PDB file of C-alpha atoms in Angstrom:
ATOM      1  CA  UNK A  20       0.000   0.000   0.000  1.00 79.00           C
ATOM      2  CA  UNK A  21       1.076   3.362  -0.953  1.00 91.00           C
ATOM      3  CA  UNK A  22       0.729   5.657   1.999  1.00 95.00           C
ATOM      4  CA  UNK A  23      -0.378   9.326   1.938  1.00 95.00           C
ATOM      5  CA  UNK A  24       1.943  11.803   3.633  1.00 95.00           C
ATOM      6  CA  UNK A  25      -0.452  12.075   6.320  1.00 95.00           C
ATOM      7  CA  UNK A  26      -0.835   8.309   6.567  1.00 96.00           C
ATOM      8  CA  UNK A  27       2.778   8.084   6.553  1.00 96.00           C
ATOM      9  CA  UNK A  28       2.864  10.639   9.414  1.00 95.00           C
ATOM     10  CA  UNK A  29       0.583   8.886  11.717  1.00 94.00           C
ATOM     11  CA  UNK A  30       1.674   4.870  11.452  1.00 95.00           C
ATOM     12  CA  UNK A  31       5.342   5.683  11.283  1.00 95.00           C
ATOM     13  CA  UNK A  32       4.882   7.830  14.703  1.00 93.00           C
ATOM     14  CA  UNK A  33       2.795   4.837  15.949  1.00 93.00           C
ATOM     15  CA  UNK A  34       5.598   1.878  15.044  1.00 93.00           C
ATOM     16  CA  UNK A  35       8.835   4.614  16.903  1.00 90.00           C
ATOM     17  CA  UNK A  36       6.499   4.752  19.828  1.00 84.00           C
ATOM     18  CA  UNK A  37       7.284   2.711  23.106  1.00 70.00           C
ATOM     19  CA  UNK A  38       4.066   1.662  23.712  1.00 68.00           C
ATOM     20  CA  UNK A  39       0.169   2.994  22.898  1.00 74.00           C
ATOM     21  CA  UNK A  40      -0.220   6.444  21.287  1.00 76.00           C
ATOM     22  CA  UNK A  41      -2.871   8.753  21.972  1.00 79.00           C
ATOM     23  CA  UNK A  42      -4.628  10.162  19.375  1.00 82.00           C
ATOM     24  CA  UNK A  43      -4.200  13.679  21.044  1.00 83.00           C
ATOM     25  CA  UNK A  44      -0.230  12.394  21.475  1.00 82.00           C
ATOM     26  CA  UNK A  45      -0.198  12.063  17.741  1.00 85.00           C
ATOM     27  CA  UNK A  46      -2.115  15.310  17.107  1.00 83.00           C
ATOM     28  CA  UNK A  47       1.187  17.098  18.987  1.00 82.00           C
ATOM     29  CA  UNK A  48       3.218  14.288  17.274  1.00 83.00           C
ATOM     30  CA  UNK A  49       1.835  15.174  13.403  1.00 86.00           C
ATOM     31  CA  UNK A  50       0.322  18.564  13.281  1.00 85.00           C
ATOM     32  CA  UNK A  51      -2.712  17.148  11.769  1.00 90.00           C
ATOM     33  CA  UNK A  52      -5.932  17.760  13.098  1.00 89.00           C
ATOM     34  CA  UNK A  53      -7.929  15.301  15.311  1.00 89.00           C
ATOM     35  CA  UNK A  54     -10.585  14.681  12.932  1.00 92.00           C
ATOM     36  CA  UNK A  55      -7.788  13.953  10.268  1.00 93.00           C
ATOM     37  CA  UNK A  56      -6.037  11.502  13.268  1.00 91.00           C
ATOM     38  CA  UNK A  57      -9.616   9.812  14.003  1.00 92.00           C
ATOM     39  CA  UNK A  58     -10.106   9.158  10.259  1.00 94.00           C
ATOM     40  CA  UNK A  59      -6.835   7.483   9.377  1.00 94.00           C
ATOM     41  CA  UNK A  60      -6.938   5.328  12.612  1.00 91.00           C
ATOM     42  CA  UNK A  61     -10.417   4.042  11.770  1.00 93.00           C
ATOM     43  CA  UNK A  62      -8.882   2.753   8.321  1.00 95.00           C
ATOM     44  CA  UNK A  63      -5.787   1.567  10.060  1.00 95.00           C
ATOM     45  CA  UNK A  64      -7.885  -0.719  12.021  1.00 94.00           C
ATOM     46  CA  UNK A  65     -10.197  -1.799   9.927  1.00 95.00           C
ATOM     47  CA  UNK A  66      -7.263  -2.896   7.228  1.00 96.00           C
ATOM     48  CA  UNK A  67      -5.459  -4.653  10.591  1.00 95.00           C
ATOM     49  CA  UNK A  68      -2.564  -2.357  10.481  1.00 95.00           C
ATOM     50  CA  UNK A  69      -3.294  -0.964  14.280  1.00 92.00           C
ATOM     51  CA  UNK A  70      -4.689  -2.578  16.801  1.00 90.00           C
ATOM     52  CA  UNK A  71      -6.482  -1.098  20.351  1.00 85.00           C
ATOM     53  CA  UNK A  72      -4.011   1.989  19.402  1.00 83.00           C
ATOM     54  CA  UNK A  73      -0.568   0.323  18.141  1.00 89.00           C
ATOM     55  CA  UNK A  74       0.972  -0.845  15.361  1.00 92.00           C
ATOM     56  CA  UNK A  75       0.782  -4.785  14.205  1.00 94.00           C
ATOM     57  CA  UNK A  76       2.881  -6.589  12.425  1.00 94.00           C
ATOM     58  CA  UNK A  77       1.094  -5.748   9.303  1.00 96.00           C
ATOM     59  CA  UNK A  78       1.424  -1.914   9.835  1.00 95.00           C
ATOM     60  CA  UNK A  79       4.964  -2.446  10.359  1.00 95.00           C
ATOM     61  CA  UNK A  80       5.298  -4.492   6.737  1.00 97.00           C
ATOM     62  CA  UNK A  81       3.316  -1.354   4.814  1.00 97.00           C
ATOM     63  CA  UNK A  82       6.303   0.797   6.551  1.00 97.00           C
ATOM     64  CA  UNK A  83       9.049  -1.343   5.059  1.00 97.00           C
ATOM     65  CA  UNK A  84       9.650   0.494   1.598  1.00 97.00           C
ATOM     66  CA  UNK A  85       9.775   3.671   3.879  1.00 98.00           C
ATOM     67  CA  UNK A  86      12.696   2.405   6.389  1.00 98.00           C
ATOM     68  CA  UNK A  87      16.132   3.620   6.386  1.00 98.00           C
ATOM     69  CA  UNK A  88      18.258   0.443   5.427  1.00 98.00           C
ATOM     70  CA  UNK A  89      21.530   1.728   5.708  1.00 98.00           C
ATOM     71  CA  UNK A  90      24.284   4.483   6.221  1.00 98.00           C
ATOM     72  CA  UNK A  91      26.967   5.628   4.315  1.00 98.00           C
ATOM     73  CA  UNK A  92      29.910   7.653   5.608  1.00 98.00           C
ATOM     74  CA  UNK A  93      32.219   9.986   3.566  1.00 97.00           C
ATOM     75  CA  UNK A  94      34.863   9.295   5.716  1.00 96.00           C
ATOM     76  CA  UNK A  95      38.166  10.049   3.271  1.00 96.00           C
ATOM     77  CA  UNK A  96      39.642  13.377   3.274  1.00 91.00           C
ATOM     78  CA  UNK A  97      42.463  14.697   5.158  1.00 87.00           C
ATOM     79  CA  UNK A  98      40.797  17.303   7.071  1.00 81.00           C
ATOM     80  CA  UNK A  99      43.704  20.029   6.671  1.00 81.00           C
ATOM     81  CA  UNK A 100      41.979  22.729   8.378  1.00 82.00           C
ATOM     82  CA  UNK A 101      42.195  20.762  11.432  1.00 85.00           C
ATOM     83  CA  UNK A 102      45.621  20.501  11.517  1.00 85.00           C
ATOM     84  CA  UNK A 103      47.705  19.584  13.475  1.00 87.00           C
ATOM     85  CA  UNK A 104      45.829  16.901  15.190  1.00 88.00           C
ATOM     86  CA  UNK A 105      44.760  15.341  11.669  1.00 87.00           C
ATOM     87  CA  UNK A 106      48.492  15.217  10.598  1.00 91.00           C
ATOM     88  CA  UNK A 107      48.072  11.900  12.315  1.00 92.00           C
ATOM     89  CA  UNK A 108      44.706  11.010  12.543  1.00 94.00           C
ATOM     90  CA  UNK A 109      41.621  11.144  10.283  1.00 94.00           C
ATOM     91  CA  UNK A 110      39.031  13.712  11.357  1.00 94.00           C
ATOM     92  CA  UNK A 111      35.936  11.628  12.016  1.00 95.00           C
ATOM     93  CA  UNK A 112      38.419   9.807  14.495  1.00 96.00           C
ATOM     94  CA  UNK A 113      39.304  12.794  16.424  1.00 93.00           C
ATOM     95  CA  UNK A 114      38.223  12.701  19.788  1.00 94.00           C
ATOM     96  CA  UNK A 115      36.101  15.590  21.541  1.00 93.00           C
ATOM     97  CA  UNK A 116      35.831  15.437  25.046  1.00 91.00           C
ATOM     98  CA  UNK A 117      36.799  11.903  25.242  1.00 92.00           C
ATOM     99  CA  UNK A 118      34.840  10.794  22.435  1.00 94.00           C
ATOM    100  CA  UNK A 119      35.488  10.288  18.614  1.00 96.00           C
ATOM    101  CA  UNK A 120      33.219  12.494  16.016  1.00 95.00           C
ATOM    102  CA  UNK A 121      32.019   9.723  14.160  1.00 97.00           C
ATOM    103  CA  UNK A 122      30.816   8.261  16.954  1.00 97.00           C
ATOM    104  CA  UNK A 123      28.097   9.821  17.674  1.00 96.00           C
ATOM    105  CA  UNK A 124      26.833   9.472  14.006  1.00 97.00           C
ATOM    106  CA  UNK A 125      27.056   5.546  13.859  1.00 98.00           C
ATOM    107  CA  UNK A 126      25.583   5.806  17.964  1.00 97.00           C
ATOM    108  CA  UNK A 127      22.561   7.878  16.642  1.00 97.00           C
ATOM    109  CA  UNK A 128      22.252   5.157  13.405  1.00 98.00           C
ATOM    110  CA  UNK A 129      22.297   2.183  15.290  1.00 98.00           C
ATOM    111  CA  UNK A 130      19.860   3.813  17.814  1.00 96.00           C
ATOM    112  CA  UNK A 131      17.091   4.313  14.712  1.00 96.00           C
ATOM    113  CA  UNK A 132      17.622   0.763  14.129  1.00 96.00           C
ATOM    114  CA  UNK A 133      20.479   1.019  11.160  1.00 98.00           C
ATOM    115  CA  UNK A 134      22.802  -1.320  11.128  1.00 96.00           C
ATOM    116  CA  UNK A 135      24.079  -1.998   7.886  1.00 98.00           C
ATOM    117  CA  UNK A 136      26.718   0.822   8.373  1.00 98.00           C
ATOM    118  CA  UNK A 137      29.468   1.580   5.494  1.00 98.00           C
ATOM    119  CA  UNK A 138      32.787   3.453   5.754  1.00 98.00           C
ATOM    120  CA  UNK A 139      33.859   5.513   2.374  1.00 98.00           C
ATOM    121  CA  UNK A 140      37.681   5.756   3.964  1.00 97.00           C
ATOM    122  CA  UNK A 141      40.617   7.423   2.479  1.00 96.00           C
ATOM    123  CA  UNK A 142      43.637   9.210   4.308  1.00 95.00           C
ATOM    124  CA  UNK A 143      45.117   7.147   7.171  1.00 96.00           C
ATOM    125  CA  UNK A 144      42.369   4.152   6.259  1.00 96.00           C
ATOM    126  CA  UNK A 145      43.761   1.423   8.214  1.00 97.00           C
ATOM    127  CA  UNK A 146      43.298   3.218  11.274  1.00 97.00           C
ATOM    128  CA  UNK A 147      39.559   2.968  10.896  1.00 98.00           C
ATOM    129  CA  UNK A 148      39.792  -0.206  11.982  1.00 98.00           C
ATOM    130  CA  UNK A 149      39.709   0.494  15.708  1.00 98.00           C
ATOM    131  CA  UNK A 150      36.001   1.452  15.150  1.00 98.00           C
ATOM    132  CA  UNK A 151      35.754  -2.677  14.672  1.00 98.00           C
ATOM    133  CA  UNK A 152      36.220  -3.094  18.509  1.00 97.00           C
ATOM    134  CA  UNK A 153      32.798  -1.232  19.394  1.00 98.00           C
ATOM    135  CA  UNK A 154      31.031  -1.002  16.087  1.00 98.00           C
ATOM    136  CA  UNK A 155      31.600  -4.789  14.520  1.00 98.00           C
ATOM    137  CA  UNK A 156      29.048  -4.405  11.703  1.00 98.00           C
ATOM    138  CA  UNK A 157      31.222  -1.432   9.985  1.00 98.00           C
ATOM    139  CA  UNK A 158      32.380  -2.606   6.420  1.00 98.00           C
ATOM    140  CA  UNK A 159      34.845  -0.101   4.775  1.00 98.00           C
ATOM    141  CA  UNK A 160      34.531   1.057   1.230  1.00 98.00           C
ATOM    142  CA  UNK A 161      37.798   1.877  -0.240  1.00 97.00           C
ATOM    143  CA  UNK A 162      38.183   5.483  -2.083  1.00 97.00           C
ATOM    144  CA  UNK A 163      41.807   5.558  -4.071  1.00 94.00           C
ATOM    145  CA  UNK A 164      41.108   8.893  -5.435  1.00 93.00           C
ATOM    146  CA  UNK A 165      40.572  11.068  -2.369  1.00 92.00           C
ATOM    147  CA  UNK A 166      43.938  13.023  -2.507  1.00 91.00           C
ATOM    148  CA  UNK A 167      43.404  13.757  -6.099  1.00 91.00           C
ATOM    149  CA  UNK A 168      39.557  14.358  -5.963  1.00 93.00           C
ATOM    150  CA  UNK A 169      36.919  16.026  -3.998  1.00 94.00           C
ATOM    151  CA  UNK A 170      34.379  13.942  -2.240  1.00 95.00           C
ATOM    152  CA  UNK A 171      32.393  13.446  -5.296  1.00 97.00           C
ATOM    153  CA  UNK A 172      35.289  10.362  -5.834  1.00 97.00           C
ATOM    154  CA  UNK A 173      33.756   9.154  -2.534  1.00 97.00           C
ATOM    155  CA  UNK A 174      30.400   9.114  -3.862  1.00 97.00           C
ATOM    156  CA  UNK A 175      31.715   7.078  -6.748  1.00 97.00           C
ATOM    157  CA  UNK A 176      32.752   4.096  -4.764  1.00 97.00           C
ATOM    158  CA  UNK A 177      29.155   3.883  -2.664  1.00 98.00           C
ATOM    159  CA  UNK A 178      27.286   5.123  -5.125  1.00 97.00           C
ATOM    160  CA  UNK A 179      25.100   1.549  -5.596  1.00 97.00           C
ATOM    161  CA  UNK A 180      24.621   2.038  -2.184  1.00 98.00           C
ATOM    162  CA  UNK A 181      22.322   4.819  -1.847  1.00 98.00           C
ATOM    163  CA  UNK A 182      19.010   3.485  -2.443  1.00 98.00           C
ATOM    164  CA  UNK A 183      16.671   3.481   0.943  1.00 98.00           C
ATOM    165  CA  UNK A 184      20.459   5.071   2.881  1.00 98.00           C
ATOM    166  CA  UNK A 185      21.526   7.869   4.883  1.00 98.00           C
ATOM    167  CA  UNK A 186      24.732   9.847   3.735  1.00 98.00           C
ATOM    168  CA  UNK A 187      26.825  11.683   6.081  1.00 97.00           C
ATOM    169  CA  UNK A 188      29.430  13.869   5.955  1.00 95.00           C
ATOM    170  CA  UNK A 189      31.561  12.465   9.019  1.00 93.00           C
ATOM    171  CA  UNK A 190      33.066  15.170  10.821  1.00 90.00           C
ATOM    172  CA  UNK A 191      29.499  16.349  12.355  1.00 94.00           C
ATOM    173  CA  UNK A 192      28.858  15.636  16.245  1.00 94.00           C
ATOM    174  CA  UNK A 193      25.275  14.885  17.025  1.00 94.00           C
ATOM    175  CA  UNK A 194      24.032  15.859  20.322  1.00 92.00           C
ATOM    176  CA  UNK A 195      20.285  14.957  19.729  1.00 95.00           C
ATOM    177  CA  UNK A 196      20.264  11.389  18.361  1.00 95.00           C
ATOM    178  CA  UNK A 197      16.820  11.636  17.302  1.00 94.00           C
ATOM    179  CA  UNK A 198      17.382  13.596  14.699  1.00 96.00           C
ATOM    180  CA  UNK A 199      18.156  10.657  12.584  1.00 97.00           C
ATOM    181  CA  UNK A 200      14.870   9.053  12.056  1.00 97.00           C
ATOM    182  CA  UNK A 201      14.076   5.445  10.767  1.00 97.00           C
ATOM    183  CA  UNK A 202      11.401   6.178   7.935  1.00 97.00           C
ATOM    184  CA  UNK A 203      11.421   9.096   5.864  1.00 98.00           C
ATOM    185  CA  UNK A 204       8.595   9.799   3.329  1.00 97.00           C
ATOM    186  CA  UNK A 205      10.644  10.695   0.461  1.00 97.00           C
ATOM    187  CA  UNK A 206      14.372  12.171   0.230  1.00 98.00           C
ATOM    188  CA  UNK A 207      15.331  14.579   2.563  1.00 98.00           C
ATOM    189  CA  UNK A 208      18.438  16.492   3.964  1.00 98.00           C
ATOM    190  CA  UNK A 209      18.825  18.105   7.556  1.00 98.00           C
ATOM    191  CA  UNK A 210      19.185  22.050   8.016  1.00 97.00           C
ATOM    192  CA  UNK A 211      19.383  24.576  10.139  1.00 96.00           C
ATOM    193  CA  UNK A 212      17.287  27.697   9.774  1.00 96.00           C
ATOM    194  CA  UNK A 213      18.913  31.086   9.358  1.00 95.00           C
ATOM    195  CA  UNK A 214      17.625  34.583   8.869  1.00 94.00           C
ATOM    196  CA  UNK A 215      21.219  35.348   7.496  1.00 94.00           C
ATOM    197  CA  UNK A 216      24.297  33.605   7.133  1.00 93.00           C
ATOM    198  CA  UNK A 217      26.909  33.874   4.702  1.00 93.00           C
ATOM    199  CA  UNK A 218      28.013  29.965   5.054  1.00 92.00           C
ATOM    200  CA  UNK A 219      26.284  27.313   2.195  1.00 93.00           C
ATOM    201  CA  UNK A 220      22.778  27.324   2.240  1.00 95.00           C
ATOM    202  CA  UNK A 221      19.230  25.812   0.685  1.00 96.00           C
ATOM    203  CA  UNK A 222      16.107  27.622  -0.077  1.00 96.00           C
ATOM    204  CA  UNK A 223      12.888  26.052  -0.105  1.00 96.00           C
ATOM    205  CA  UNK A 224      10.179  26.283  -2.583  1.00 95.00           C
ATOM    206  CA  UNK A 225       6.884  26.751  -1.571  1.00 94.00           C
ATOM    207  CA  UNK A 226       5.993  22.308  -0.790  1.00 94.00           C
ATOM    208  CA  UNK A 227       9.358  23.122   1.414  1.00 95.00           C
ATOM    209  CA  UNK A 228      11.764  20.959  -1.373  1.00 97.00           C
ATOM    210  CA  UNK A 229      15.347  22.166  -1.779  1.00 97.00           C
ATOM    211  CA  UNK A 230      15.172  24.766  -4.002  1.00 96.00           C
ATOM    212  CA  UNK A 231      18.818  26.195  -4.832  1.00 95.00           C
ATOM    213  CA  UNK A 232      21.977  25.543  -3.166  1.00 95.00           C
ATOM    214  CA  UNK A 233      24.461  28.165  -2.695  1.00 94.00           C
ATOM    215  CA  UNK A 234      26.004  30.323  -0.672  1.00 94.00           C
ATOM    216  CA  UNK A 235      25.237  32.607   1.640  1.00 93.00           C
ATOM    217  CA  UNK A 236      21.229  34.146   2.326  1.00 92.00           C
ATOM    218  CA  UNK A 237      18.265  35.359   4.284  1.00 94.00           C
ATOM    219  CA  UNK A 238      15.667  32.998   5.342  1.00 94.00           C
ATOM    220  CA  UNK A 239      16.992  29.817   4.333  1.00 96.00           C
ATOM    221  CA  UNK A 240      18.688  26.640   5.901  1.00 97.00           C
ATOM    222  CA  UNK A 241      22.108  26.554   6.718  1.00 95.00           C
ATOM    223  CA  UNK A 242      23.087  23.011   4.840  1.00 93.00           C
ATOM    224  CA  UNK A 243      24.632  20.417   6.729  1.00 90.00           C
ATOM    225  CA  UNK A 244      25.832  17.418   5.073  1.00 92.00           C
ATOM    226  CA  UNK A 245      22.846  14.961   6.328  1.00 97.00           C
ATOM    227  CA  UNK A 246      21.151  13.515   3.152  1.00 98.00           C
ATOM    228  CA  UNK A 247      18.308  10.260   2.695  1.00 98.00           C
ATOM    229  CA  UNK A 248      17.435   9.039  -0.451  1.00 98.00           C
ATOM    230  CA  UNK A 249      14.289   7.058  -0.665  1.00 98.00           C
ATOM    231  CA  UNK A 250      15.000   3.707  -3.450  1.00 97.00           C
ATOM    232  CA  UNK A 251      14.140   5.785  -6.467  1.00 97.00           C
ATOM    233  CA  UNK A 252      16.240   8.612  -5.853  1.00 98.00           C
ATOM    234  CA  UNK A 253      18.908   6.853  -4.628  1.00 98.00           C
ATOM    235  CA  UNK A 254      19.460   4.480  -7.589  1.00 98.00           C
ATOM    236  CA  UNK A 255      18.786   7.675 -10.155  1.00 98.00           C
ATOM    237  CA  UNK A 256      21.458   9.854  -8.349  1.00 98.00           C
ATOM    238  CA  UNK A 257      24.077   6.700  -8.903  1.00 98.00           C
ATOM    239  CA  UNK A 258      24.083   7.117 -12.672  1.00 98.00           C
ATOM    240  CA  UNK A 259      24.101  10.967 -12.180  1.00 98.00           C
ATOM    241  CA  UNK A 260      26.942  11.272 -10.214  1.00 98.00           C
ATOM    242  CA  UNK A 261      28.960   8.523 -12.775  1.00 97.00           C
ATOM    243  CA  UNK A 262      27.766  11.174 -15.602  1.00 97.00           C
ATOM    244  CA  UNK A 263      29.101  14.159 -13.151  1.00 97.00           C
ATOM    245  CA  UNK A 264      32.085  12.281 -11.769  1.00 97.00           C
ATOM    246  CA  UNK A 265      32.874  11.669 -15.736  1.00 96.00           C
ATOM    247  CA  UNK A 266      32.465  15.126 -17.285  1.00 96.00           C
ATOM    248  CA  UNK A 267      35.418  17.551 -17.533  1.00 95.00           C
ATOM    249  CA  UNK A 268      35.608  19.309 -13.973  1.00 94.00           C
ATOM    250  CA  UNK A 269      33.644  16.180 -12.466  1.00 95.00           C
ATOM    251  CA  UNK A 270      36.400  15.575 -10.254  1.00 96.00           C
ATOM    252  CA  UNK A 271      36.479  18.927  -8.684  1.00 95.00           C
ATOM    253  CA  UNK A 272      32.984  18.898  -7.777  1.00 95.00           C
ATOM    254  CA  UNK A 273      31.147  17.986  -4.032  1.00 94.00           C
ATOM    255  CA  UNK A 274      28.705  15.307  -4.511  1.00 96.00           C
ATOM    256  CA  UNK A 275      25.602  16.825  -3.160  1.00 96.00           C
ATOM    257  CA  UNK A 276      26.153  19.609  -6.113  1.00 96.00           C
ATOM    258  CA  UNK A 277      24.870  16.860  -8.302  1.00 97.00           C
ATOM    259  CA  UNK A 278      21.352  16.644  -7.301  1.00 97.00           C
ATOM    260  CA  UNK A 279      21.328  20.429  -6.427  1.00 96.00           C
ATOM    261  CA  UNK A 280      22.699  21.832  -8.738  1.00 95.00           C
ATOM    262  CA  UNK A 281      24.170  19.758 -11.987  1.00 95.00           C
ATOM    263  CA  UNK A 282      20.508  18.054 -12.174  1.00 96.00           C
ATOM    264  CA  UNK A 283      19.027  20.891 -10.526  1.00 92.00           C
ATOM    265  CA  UNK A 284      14.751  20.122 -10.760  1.00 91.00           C
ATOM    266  CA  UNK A 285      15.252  16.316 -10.965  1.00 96.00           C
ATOM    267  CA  UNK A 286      14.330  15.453  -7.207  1.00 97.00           C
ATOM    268  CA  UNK A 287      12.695  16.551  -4.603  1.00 97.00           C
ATOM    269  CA  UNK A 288      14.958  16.865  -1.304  1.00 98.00           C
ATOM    270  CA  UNK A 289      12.601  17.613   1.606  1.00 98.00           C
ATOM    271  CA  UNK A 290      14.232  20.132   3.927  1.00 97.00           C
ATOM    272  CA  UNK A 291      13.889  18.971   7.542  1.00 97.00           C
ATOM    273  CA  UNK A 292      14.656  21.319  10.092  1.00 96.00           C
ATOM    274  CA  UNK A 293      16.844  20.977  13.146  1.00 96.00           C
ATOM    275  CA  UNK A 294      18.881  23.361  15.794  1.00 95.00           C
ATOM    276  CA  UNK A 295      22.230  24.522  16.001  1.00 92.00           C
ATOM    277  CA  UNK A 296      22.864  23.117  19.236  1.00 91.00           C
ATOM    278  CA  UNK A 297      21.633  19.314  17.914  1.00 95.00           C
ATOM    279  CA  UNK A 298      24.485  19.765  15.329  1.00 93.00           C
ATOM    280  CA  UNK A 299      27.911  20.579  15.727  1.00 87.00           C
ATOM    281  CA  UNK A 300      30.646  20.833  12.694  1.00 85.00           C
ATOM    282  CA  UNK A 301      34.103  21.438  13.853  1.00 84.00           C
ATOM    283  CA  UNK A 302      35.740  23.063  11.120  1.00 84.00           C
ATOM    284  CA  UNK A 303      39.051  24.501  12.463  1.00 87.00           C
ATOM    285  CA  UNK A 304      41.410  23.959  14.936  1.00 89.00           C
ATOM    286  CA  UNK A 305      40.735  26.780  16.847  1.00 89.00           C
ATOM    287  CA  UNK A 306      36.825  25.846  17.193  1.00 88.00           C
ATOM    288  CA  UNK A 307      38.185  22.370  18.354  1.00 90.00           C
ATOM    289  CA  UNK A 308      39.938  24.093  21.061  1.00 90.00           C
ATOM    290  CA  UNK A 309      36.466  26.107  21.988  1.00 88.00           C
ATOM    291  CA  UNK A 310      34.632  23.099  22.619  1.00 89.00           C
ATOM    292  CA  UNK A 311      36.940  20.534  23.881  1.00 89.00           C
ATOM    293  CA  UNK A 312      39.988  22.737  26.196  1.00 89.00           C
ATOM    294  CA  UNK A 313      42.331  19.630  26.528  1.00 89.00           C
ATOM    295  CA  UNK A 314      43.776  21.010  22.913  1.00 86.00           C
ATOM    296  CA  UNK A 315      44.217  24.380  24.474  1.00 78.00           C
ATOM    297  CA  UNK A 316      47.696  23.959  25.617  1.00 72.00           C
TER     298      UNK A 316
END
């Protein structure tokens, strides 16, 4: 069955809950009205896909082509504005206040229930494997080019990967793991909203789909590098980023500038919102030493 958006809204909130839902719980939960709530539950039952107010078996099967299968991790570059701490290890593995970025990516995954995690590594790649101690379902995707290419070349390697899968940019701590959500209506990407910033951004058109990437803007989201593609999406974007990867220039490019901008109209990226203080890039050294004052000395 082929849910509605509002459909989608109400069984997916049902099958993340621990335990029975209220229909005024799912009002807060949704937005939608109770009327709208009342409605959809009564055909939920009737088709057995809810039962006295939760989710059977048979609501969680209609939810399967909407789950998040997997999660990618673009995990290859050198990190150079880091330096020095990256001169010797890779920037995901960095450690902030006693615990490594990436970390708290793959923590936040498994906690949505995604386990079929994948490493795009690069610079310093055999020392990934210490994440095999704690995190034993990693598998590591190799990326030769990454000193001679941006991370489009990391795209490359997982691009048959990307159907029903999370892609991350891997130098992001994640202070609210709920932000990463098991089923996602159609493609998405996380970002923050700005009345001005001068740092990459997305407008929205008027359904709230990414509009234009670029930088710098009032009223828009401040990107960061969070991306699901639903199974159509994600196998069309792996023969446009070949195609992009290909052309003169491809190499030079970042791989979310495909969808945004080099087949620009071609998909629609949902925008989701979250807050600044749920997502933390550390870009330089110096804001390393802001946030974690052990590399202050």
């Amino acid at each position: 069955m082929e849910l509605t958006k509002k459909q989608f809204d109400i069984l997916s909130a049902l099958a993340v809950a621990d335990g029975k839902v209220t229909q005024r719980q799912l009002e807060q939960q949704c937005g939608h009205s109770l009327g709208t709530i009342n409605k959809i539950m009564k055909e939920f039952t009737d088709l057995g896909y809810i039962k006295d107010g939760t989710i059977t078996p048979s609501g969680i099967d209609v939810l399967e082509p909407y789950r998040a299968k997997r999660a990618i991790f673009i995990a290859a570059g050198f990190g150079s504005r880091l330096v020095p701490v990256t001169l010797n290890t890779p920037k995901p593995l960095v450690r902030v206040n006693g615990k490594r970025i990436i970390d708290t990516l793959i923590d936040a995954c498994l906690a949505a229930g995604i386990d079929e995690i994948y490493i795009v590594r690069g610079y310093l790649a055999e020392q990934f494997d210490q994440l095999l101690y704690k995190y034993p379902m990693i598998k590591f995707l190799e990326n030769p080019s990454y000193n001679e290419a941006n991370n489009i070349s990391s795209a490359m390697v997982a691009r048959y990967l990307l159907q029903n899968a999370y892609v991350f940019e891997s130098d992001l701590i994640i202070s609210n793991p709920s932000i990463i959500t098991k089923y996602h209506y159609s493609s998405d990407v996380l970002g923050i909203p700005k009345e001005r910033t001068d740092d990459w951004v997305l407008t929205v058109d008027k359904d709230g789909n990414v509009a234009e990437e670029k930088v710098g803007g009032y009223n828009c989201y401040q990107m960061v590098g969070i991306y699901y593609w639903n199974a159509a999406d994600g196998a069309k974007l792996a023969e446009h980023i070949k195609e992009a990867f290909l052309a003169p220039g491809g190499k030079e490019r970042y791989w979310e500038t495909v969808p945004n901008q080099a087949y620009k109209g071609q998909y629609k990226i949902h925008v989701r919102p979250c807050l600044d203080e749920e997502i933390v890039e550390i870009d330089t050294f110096r804001e390393l030493k802001a946030i974690d004052k052990s590399y202050d000395v």
